[in-house]
mmCIF file of C-alpha atoms in Angstrom:
data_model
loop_
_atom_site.group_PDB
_atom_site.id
_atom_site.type_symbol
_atom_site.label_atom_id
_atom_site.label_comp_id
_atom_site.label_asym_id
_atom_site.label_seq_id
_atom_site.Cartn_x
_atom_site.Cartn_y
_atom_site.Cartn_z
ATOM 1 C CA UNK U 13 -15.688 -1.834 -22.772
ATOM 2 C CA UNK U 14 -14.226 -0.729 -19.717
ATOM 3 C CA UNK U 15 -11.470 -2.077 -16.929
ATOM 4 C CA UNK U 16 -12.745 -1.348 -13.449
ATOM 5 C CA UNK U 17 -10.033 -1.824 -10.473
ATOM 6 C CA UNK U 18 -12.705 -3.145 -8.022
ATOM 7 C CA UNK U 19 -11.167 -0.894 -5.231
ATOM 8 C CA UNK U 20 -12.089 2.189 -6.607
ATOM 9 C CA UNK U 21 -15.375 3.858 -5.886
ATOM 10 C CA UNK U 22 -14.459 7.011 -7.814
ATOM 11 C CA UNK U 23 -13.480 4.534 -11.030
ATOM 12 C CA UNK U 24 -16.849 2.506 -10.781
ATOM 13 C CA UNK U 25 -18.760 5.806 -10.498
ATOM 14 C CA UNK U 26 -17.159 7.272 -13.878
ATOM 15 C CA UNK U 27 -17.708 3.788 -15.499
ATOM 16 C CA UNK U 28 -21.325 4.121 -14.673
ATOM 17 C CA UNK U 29 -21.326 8.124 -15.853
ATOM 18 C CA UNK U 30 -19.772 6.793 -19.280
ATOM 19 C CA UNK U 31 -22.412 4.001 -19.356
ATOM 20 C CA UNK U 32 -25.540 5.813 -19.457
ATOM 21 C CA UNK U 33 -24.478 7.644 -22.696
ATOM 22 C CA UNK U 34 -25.093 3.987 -24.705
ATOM 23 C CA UNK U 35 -27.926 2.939 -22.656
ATOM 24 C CA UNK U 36 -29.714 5.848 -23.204
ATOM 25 C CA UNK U 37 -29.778 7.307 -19.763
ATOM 26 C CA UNK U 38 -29.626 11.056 -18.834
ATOM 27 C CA UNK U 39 -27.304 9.536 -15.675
ATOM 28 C CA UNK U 40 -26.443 6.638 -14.021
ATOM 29 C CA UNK U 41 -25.741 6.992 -10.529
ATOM 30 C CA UNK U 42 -23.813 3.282 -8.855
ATOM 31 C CA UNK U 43 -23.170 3.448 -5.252
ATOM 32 C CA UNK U 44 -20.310 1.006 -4.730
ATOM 33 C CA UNK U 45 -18.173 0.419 -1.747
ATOM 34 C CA UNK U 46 -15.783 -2.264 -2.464
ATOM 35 C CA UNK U 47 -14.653 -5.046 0.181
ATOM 36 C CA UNK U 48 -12.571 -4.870 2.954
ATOM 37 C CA UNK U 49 -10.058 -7.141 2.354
ATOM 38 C CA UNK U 50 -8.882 -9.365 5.287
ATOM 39 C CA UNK U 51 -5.980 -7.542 7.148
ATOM 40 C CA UNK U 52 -3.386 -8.436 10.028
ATOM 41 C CA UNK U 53 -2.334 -6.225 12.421
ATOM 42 C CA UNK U 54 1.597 -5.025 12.158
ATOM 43 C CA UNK U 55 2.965 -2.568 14.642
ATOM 44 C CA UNK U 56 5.337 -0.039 13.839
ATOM 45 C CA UNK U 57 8.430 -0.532 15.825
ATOM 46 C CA UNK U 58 10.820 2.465 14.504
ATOM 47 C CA UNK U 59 10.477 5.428 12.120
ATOM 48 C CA UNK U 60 13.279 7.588 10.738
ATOM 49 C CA UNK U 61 12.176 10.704 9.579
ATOM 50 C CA UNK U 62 13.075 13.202 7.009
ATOM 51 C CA UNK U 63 12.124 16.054 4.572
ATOM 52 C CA UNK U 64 12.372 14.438 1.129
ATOM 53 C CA UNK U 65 13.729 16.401 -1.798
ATOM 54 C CA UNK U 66 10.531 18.715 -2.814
ATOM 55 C CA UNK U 67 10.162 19.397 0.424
ATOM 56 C CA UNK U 68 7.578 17.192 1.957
ATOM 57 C CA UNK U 69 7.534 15.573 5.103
ATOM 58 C CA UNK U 70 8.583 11.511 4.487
ATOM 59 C CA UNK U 71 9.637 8.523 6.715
ATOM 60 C CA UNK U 72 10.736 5.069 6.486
ATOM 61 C CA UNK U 73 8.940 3.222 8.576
ATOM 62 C CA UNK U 74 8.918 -0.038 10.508
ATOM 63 C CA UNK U 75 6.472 -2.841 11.246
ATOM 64 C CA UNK U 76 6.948 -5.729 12.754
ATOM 65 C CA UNK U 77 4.150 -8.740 13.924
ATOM 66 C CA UNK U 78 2.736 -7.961 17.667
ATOM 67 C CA UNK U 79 3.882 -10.496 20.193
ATOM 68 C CA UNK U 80 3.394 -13.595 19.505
ATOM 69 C CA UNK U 81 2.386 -13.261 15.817
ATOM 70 C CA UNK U 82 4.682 -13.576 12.626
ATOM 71 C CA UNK U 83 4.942 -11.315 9.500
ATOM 72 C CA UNK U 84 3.487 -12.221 6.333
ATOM 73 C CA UNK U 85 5.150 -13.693 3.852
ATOM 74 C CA UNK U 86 6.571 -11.440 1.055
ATOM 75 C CA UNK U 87 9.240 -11.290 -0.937
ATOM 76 C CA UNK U 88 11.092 -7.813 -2.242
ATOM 77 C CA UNK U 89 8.663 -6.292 -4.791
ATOM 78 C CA UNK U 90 5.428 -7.368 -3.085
ATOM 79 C CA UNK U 91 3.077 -4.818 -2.180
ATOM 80 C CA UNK U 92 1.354 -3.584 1.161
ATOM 81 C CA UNK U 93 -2.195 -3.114 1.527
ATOM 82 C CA UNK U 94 -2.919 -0.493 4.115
ATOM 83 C CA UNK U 95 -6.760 0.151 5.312
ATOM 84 C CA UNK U 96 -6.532 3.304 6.931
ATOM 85 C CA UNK U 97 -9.603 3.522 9.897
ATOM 86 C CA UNK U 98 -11.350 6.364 7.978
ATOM 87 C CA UNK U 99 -11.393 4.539 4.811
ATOM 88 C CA UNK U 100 -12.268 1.529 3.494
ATOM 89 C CA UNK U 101 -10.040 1.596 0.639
ATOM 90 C CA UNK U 102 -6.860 -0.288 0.727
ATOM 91 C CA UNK U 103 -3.707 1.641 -0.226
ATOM 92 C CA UNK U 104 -0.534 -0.152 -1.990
ATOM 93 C CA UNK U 105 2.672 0.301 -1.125
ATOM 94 C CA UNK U 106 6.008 -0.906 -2.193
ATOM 95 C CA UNK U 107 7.633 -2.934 0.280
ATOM 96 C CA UNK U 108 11.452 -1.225 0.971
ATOM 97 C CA UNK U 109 12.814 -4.899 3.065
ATOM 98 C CA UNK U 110 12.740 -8.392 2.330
ATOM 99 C CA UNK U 111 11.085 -10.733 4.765
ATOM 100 C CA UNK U 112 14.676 -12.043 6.330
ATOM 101 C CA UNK U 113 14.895 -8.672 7.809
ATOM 102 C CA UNK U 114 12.541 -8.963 10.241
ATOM 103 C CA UNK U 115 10.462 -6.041 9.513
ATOM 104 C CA UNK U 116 8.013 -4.751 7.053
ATOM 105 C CA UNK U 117 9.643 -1.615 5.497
ATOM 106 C CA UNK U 118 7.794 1.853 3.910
ATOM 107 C CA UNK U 119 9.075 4.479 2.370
ATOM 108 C CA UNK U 120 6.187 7.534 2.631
ATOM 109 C CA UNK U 121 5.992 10.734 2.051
ATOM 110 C CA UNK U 122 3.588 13.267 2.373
ATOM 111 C CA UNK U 123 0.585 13.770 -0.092
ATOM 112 C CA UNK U 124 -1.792 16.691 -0.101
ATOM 113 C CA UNK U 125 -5.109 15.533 1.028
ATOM 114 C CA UNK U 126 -3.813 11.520 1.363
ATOM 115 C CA UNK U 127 -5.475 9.537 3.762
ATOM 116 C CA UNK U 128 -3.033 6.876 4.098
ATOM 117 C CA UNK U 129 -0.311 8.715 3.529
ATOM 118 C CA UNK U 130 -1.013 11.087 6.427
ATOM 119 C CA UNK U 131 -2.638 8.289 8.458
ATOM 120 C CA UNK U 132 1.074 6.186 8.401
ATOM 121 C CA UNK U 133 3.264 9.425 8.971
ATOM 122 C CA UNK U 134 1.233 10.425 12.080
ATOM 123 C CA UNK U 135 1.606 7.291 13.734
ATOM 124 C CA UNK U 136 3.966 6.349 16.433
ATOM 125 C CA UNK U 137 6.096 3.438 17.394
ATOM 126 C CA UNK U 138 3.797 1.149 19.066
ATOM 127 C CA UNK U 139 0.792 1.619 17.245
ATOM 128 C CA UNK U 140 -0.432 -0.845 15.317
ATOM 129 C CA UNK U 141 -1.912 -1.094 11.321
ATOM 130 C CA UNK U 142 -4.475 -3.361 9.347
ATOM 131 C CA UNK U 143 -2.180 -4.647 6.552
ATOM 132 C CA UNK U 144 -2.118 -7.579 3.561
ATOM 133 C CA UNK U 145 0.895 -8.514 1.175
ATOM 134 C CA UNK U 146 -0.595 -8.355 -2.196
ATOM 135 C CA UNK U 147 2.316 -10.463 -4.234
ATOM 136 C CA UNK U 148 4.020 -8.844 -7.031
ATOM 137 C CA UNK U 149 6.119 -11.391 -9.114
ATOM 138 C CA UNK U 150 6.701 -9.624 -12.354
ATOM 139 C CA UNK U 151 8.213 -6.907 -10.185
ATOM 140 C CA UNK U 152 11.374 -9.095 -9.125
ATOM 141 C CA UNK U 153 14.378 -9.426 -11.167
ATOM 142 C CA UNK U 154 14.988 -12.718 -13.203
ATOM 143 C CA UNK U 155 18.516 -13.274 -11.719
ATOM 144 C CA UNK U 156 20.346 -12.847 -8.326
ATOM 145 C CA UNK U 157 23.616 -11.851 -10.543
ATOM 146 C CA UNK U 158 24.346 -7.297 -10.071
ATOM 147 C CA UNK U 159 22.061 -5.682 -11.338
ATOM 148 C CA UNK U 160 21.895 -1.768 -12.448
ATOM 149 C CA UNK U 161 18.333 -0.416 -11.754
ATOM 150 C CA UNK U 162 16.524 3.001 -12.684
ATOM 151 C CA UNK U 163 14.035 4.344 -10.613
ATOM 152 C CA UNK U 164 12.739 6.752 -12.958
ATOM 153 C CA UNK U 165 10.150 8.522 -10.826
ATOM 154 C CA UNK U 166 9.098 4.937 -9.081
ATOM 155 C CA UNK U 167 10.134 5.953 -5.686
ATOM 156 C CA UNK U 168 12.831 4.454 -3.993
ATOM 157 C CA UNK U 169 11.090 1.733 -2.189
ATOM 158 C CA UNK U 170 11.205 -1.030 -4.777
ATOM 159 C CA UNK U 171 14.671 -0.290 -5.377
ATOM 160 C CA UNK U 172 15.724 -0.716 -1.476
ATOM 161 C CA UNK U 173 13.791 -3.912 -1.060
#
């Protein structure tokens, strides 16, 4: 039995490794390439950047709809899916506003051989993104009352929206 998150290539292709063993196979070779899902454009409007405390280049960046379009709905704790244009893989990231803002918020930093992550913090104000909100509700508190939260090694994203 295994749990496959149908956006990963690289997880399919080990489940089909770790398959053969039972069927009797010598390999098993499964060329996947999940779905695009279906994406708006956002365009980044401002970006503030910064070295973050290990040392890697980060930003908080911006989006907002294009003219004559309007965000997403979201709520603090929803997720954005990125497709970066060399890859069709969606990347997640924690949304750092609420919708009442005005903007779409990130939080990025740098990652050693990251597509998306190097993809967002190269781009400037006025270019645009192909984006989804991918709702989180377990990740919102139960009350509106203060609230203390940890972000043990979550980022800081979550914690700002």
């Amino acid at each position: 039995m295994g749990d496959i998150n149908r956006r990963s290539a690289q997880a399919f292709t080990a489940w089909g490794h770790k398959l053969a063993v039972p069927l009797g196979l010598n390999s098993l070779v499964l060329d996947y390439t999940p779905p695009r899902p279906k994406t708006r454009q956002l365009e980044l409007a401002e970006r503030e950047d910064f070295t973050g405390y290990d040392g890697t280049a980060s930003a908080i960046l911006r989006f907002r709809a294009p003219k004559k379009r309007r965000l997403p709905g979201f709520n603090a704790g929803d997720l954005l899916g990125i497709v970066p244009p060399q890859d069709p893989v969606a990347r997640l990231y924690s949304l750092a506003s609420s919708k009442r803002e005005g903007m779409v918020e990130l939080c990025v930093a740098s990652v050693k051989g990251g597509i998306c992550s190097n993809y967002l913090l190269g781009l400037e104000p006025g270019q645009q993104i192909d984006a989804y909100v991918e709702h989180n509700p377990d990740f919102r508190p139960a009350r509106r009352a203060p609230t203390i939260m940890i972000g043990a090694g979550t980022g800081i994203a979550p914690l700002q929206a």
